[in-house]
Coordinates of C-alpha atoms in Angstrom, one line a residue:
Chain A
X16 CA -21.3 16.1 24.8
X17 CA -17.3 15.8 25.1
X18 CA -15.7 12.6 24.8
X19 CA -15.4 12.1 28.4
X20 CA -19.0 12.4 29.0
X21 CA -19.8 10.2 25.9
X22 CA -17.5 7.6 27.3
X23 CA -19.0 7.9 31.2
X24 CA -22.6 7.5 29.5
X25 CA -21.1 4.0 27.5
X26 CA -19.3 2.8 31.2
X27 CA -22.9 3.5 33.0
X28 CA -24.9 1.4 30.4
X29 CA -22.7 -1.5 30.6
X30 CA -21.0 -1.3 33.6
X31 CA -23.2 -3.8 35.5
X32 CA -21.2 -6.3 33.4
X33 CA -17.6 -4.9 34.0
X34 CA -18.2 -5.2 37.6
X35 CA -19.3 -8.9 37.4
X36 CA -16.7 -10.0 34.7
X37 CA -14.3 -8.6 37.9
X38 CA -15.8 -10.3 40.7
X39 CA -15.7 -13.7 38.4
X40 CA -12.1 -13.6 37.3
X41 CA -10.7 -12.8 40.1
X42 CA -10.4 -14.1 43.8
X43 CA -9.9 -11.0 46.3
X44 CA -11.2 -8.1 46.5
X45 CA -7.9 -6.2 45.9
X46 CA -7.2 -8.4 42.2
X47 CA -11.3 -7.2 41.7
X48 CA -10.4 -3.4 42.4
X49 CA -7.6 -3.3 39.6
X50 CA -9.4 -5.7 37.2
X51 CA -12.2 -2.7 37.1
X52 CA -10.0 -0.2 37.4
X53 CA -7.9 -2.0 34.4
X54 CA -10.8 -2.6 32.2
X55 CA -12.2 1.4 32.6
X56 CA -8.6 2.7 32.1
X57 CA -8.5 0.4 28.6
X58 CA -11.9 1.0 27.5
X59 CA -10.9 5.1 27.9
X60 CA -7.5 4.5 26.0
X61 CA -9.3 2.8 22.9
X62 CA -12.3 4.5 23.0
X63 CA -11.0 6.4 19.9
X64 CA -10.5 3.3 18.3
X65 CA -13.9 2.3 18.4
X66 CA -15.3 2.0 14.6
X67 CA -18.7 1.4 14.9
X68 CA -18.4 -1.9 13.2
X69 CA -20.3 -3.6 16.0
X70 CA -22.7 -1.9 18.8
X71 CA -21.4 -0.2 21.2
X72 CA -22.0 -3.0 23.9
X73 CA -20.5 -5.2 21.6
X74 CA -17.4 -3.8 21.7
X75 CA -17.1 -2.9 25.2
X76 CA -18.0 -6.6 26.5
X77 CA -15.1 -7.7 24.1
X78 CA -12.4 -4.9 25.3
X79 CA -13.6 -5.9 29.1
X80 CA -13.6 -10.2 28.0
X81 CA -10.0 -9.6 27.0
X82 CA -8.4 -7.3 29.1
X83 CA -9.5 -9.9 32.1
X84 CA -7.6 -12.6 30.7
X85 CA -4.3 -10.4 30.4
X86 CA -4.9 -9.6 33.9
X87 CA -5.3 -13.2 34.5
X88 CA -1.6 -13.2 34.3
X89 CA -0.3 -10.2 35.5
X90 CA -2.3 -10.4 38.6
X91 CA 0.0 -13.5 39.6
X92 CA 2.6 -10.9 39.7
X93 CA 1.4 -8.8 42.6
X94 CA 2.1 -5.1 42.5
X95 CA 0.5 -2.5 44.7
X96 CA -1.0 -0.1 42.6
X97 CA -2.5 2.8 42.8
X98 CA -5.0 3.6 45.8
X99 CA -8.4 4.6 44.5
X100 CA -11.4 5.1 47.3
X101 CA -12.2 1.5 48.2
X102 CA -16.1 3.3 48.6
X103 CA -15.9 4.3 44.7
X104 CA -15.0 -0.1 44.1
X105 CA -17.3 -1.7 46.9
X106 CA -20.0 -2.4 44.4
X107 CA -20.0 -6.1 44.9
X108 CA -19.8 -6.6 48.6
X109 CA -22.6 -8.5 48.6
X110 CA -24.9 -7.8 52.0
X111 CA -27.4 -10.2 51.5
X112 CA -25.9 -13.4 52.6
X113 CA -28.6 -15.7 50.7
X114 CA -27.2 -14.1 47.4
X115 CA -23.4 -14.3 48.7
X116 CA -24.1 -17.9 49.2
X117 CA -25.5 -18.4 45.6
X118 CA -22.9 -16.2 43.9
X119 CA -20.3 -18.7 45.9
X120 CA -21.7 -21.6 44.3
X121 CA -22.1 -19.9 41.3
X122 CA -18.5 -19.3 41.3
X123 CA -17.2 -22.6 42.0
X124 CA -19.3 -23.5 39.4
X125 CA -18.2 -21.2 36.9
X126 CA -14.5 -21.7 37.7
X127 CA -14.7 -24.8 36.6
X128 CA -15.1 -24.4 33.4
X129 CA -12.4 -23.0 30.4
X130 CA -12.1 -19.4 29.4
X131 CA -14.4 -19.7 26.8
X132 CA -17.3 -21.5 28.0
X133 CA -16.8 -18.7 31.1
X134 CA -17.1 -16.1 28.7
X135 CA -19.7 -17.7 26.9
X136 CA -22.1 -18.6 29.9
X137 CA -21.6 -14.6 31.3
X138 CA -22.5 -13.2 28.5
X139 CA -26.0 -16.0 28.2
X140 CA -26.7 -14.8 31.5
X141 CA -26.2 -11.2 30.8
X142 CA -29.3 -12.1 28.5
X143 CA -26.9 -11.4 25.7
X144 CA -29.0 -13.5 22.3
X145 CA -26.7 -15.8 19.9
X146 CA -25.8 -13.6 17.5
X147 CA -24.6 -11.3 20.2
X148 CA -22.4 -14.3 22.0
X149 CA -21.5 -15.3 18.8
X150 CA -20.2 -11.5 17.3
X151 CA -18.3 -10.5 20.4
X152 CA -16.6 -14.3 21.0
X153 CA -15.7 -14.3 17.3
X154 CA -17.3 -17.9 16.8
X155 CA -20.4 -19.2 14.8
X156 CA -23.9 -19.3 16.4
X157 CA -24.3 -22.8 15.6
X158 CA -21.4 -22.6 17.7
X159 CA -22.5 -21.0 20.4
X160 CA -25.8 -23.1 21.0
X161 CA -23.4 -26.4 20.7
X162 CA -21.1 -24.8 23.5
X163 CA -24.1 -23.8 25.3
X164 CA -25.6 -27.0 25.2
X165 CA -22.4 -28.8 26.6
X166 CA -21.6 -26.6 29.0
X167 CA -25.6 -26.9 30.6
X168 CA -24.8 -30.2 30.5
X169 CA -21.5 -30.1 32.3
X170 CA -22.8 -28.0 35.0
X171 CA -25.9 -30.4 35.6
X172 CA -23.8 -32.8 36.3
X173 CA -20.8 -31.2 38.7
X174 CA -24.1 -29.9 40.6
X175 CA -26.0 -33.3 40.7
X176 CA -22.8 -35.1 41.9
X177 CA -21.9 -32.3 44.5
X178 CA -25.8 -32.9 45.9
Chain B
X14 CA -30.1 -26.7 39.5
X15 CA -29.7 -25.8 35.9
X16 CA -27.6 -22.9 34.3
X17 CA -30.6 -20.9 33.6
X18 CA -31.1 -20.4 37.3
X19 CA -28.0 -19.0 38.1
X20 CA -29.9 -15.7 35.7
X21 CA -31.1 -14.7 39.5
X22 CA -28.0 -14.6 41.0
X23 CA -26.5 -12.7 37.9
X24 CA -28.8 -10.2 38.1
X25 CA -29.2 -9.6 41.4
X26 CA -25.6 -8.8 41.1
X27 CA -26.3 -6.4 38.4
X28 CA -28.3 -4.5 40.5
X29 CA -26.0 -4.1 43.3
X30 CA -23.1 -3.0 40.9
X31 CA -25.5 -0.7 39.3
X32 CA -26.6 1.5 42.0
X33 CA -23.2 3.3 42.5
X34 CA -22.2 6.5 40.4
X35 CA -18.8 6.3 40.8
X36 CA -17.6 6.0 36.9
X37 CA -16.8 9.6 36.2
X38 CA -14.9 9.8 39.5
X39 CA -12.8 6.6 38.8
X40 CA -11.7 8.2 35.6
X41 CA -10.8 11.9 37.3
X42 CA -8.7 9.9 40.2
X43 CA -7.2 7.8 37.3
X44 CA -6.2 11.1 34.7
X45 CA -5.1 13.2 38.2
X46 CA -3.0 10.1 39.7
X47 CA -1.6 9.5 35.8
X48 CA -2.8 5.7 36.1
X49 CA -0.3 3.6 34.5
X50 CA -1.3 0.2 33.6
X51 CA -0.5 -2.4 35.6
X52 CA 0.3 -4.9 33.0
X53 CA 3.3 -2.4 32.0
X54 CA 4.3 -2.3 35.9
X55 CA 5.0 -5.7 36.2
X56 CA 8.4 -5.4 33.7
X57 CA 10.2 -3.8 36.3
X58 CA 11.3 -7.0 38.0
X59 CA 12.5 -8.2 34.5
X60 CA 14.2 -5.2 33.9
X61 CA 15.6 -6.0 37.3
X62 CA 16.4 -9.2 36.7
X63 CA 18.2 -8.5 33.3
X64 CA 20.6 -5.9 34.8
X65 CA 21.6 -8.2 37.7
X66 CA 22.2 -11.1 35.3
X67 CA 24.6 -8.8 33.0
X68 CA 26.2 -7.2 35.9
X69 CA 27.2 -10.6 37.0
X70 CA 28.2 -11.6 33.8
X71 CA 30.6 -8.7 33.5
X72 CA 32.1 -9.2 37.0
X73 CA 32.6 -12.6 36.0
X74 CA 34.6 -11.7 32.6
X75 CA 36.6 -9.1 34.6
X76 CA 37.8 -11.8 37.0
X77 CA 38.1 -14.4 34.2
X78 CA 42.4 -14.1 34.9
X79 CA 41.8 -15.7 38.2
X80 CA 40.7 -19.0 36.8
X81 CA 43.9 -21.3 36.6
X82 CA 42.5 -24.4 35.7
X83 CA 40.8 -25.0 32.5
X84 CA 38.0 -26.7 34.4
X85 CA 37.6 -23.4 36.2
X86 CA 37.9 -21.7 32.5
X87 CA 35.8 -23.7 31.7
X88 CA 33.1 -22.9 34.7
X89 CA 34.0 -19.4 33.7
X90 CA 32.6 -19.4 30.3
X91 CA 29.5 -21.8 31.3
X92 CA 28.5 -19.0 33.9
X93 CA 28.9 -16.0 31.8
X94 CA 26.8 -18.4 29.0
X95 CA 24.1 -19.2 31.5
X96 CA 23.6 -15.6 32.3
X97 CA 23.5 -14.2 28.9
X98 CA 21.0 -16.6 28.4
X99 CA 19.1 -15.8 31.1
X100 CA 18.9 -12.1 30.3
X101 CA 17.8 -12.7 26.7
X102 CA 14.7 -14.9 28.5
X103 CA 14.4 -12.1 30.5
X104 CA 14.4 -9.4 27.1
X105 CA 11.9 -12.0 25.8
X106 CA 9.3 -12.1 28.2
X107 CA 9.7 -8.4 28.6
X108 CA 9.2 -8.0 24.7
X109 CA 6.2 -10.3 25.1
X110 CA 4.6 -8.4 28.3
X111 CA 5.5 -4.7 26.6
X112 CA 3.7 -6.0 23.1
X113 CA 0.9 -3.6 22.2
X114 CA -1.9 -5.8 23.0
X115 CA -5.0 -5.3 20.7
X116 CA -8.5 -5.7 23.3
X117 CA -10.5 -4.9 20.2
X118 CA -10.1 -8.4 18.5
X119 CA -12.7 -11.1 19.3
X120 CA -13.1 -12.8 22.4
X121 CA -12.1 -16.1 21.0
X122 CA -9.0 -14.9 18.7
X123 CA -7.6 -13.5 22.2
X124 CA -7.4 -16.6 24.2
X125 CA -5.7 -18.2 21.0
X126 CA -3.1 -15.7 21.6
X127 CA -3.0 -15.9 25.2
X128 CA -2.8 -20.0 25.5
X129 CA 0.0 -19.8 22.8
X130 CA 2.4 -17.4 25.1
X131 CA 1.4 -19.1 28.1
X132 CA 2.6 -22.6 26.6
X133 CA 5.9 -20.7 25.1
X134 CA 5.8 -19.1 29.0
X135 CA 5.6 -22.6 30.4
X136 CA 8.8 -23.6 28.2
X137 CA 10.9 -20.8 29.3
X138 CA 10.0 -21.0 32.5
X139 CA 11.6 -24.8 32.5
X140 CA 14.5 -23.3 31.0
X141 CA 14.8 -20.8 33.0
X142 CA 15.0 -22.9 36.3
X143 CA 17.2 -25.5 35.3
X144 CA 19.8 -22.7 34.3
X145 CA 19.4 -20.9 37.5
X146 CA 20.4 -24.4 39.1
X147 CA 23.3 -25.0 37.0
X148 CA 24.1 -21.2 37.3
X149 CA 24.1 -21.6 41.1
X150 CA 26.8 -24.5 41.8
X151 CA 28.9 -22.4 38.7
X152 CA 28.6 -19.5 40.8
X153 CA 29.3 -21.7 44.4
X154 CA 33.0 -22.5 42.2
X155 CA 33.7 -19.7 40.7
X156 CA 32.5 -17.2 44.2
X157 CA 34.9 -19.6 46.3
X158 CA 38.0 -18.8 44.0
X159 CA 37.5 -15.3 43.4
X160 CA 37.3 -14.5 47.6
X161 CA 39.7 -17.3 49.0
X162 CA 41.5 -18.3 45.7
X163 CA 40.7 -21.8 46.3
X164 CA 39.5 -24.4 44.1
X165 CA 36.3 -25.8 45.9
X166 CA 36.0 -28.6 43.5
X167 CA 39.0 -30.3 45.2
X168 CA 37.0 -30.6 47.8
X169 CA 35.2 -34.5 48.1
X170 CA 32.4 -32.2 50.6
X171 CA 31.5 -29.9 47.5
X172 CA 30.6 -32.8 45.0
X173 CA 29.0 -34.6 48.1
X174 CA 26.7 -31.8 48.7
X175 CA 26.2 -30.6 45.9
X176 CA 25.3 -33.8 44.5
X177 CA 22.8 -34.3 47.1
X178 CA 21.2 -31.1 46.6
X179 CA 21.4 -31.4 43.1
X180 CA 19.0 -34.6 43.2
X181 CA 16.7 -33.6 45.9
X182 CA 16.7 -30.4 43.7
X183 CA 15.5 -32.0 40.7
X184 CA 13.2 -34.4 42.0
X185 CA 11.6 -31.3 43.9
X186 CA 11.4 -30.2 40.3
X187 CA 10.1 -32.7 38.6
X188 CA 7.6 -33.4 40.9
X189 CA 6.2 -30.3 42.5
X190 CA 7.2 -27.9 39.8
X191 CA 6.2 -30.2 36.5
X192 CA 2.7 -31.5 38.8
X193 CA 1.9 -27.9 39.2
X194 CA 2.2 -27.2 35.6
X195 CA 0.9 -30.4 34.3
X196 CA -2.3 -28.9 35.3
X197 CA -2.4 -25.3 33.9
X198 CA -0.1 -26.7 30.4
X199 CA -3.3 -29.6 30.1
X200 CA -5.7 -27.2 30.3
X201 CA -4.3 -24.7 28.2
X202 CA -3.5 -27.0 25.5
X203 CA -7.4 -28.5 25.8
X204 CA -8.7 -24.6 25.1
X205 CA -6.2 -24.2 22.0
X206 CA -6.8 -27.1 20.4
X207 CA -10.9 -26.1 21.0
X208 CA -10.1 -23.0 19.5
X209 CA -8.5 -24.4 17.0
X210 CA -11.3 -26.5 15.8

């Protein structure tokens, strides 16, 4: 297996993720497009760099984490880039409008909270345990159940007072 | 509704983004098209920006003999200042977008990083648009004298006006400009000083 297919085989496992760390960092479907587009391209280029320290998934949820938050910034700064098939990036045009609904409050929800407890609460829903949270955030897992208590607790309450 | 039942909507998301194949063809469109990252893209306005700045600066120095009056001098040598100084901010944020950025490290040691440039970002910013104001009546002076070799300051119009749109200017500033911040500079500081912790 060449490195290119190694690397296609890694995307396909965890790619489920990248697509959802887009659609939750960003707010159009064109700032989406070259978040995943960004987040392949730097997962390719470091691929070599990879050391087997941590799991695969590991370090691929880490590389996608941070490469969202640089685009955080440069997607303020609009620049047409390249056109890639908008069929190949339409993975999360939701059809079913009961989910789009959901994933809208979801995502008011989730906006509301700091770049940490985002990443933090993607990664517990991506059914990611402690240790996991904890390895690719680079905090304790004492940590991490604190933060995850706080944040429930936050988002009980923005949800209570918004019924 | 509680966190945990958000899991549905995760998932069913999941699902959706999993049933495409498109990987391998995203990376042969991006190796064929040569896909350059976009966070490098965005230094060409700098780089823009930068060049203008020192282009102005040299026309400015070049001219220099026209200015008669040592308050004109004087405007002279606050414009050329004001636009070295805005190149070097320029240099700087270009340095700072151009830095080899390491997507290995943890999550967490990241946004430390990334809070800390966006509060030093904040600060040029402020910098930055008080010395384009200041660089703009300069300019106003200096642009009169150099095309109709008058001295606009004698003018009681100029200091009315510019006056005027100095302090609507800067309370414009102070309160859309430093509100909008206020925001984004409370927040960040909130997620350092948790990281820091």
């Amino acid at each position: 297996m060449d490195k290119k297919e190694q690397f296609i085989a890694a995307i396909r496992e965890n790619e489920g993720f990248i697509y959802k760390i887009a659609a939750v960092y960003t707010n159009n479907a064109d700032d989406k497009n070259d978040l995943v587009q960004e987040i392949i391209y730097q997962l390719w280029k470091s691929f070599d760099s990879f050391n087997n320290q941590s799991a695969l998934s590991t370090w691929m949820y880490r590389v996608a984490l941070n490469v969202a938050i640089y685009q955080l910034k440069a997607s303020k700064k609009r620049v047409v880039t390249i056109s890639i098939d908008e069929q190949l990036l339409d993975h999360l045009q939701v059809d079913d409008s009961g989910n789009e609904e959901r994933w809208k409050i979801f995502k008011q929800q989730i906006d509301s909270l700091n770049l940490l407890d985002k990443a933090i609460v993607m990664l517990y829903l991506d059914n990611k345990s402690y240790d996991e949270i904890a390895a690719i955030i680079g905090i304790s897992k004492t940590n991490v159940g604190t933060k995850l208590l706080r944040i429930k607790e936050k988002l009980r309450s923005q949800i209570n007072k918004n019924i | 509704m509680e966190l945990d039942d958000f899991k549905n909507t995760w998932n069913t998301q999941n699902d959706t983004a999993t049933q495409q194949n498109s990987t391998s063809k995203l990376i042969d469109q991006m190796t064929q098209k040569k896909y350059r990252s976009k966070i490098n893209r965005i230094a060409y306005p700098e780089i823009t920006g930068t060049f203008i700045c020192l282009l102005a600066a040299v026309y400015i120095g070049m001219n220099f003999y026209k200015l008669d009056t040592a308050f004109l001098k004087g405007t002279g040598i606050v414009s050329i200042l004001v636009l070295l100084i805005l190149s070097v901010i320029s240099v700087l944020s270009l340095r700072q977008l151009k830095m080899k950025k390491d997507f290995n490290k943890p999550h967490a040691e990241t946004l430390k990083i990334f809070a800390t440039q966006k509060l030093a970002f904040y600060k040029l910013q402020k910098i930055n648009v008080t010395l384009s104001y200041l660089l703009l009546v300069t300019i106003i002076i200096l642009l009169s004298k150099f095309y109709s070799g008058t001295d606009i300051t004698n003018s009681k119009y100029f200091w009315t006006f510019s006056f005027t749109f100095g302090y609507i200017f800067l309370l414009f500033f102070s309160k859309f400009v430093s509100g909008y911040y206020k925001n984004t500079l409370r927040k960040t500081e909130a997620l350092l000083n948790e990281l820091q912790s």
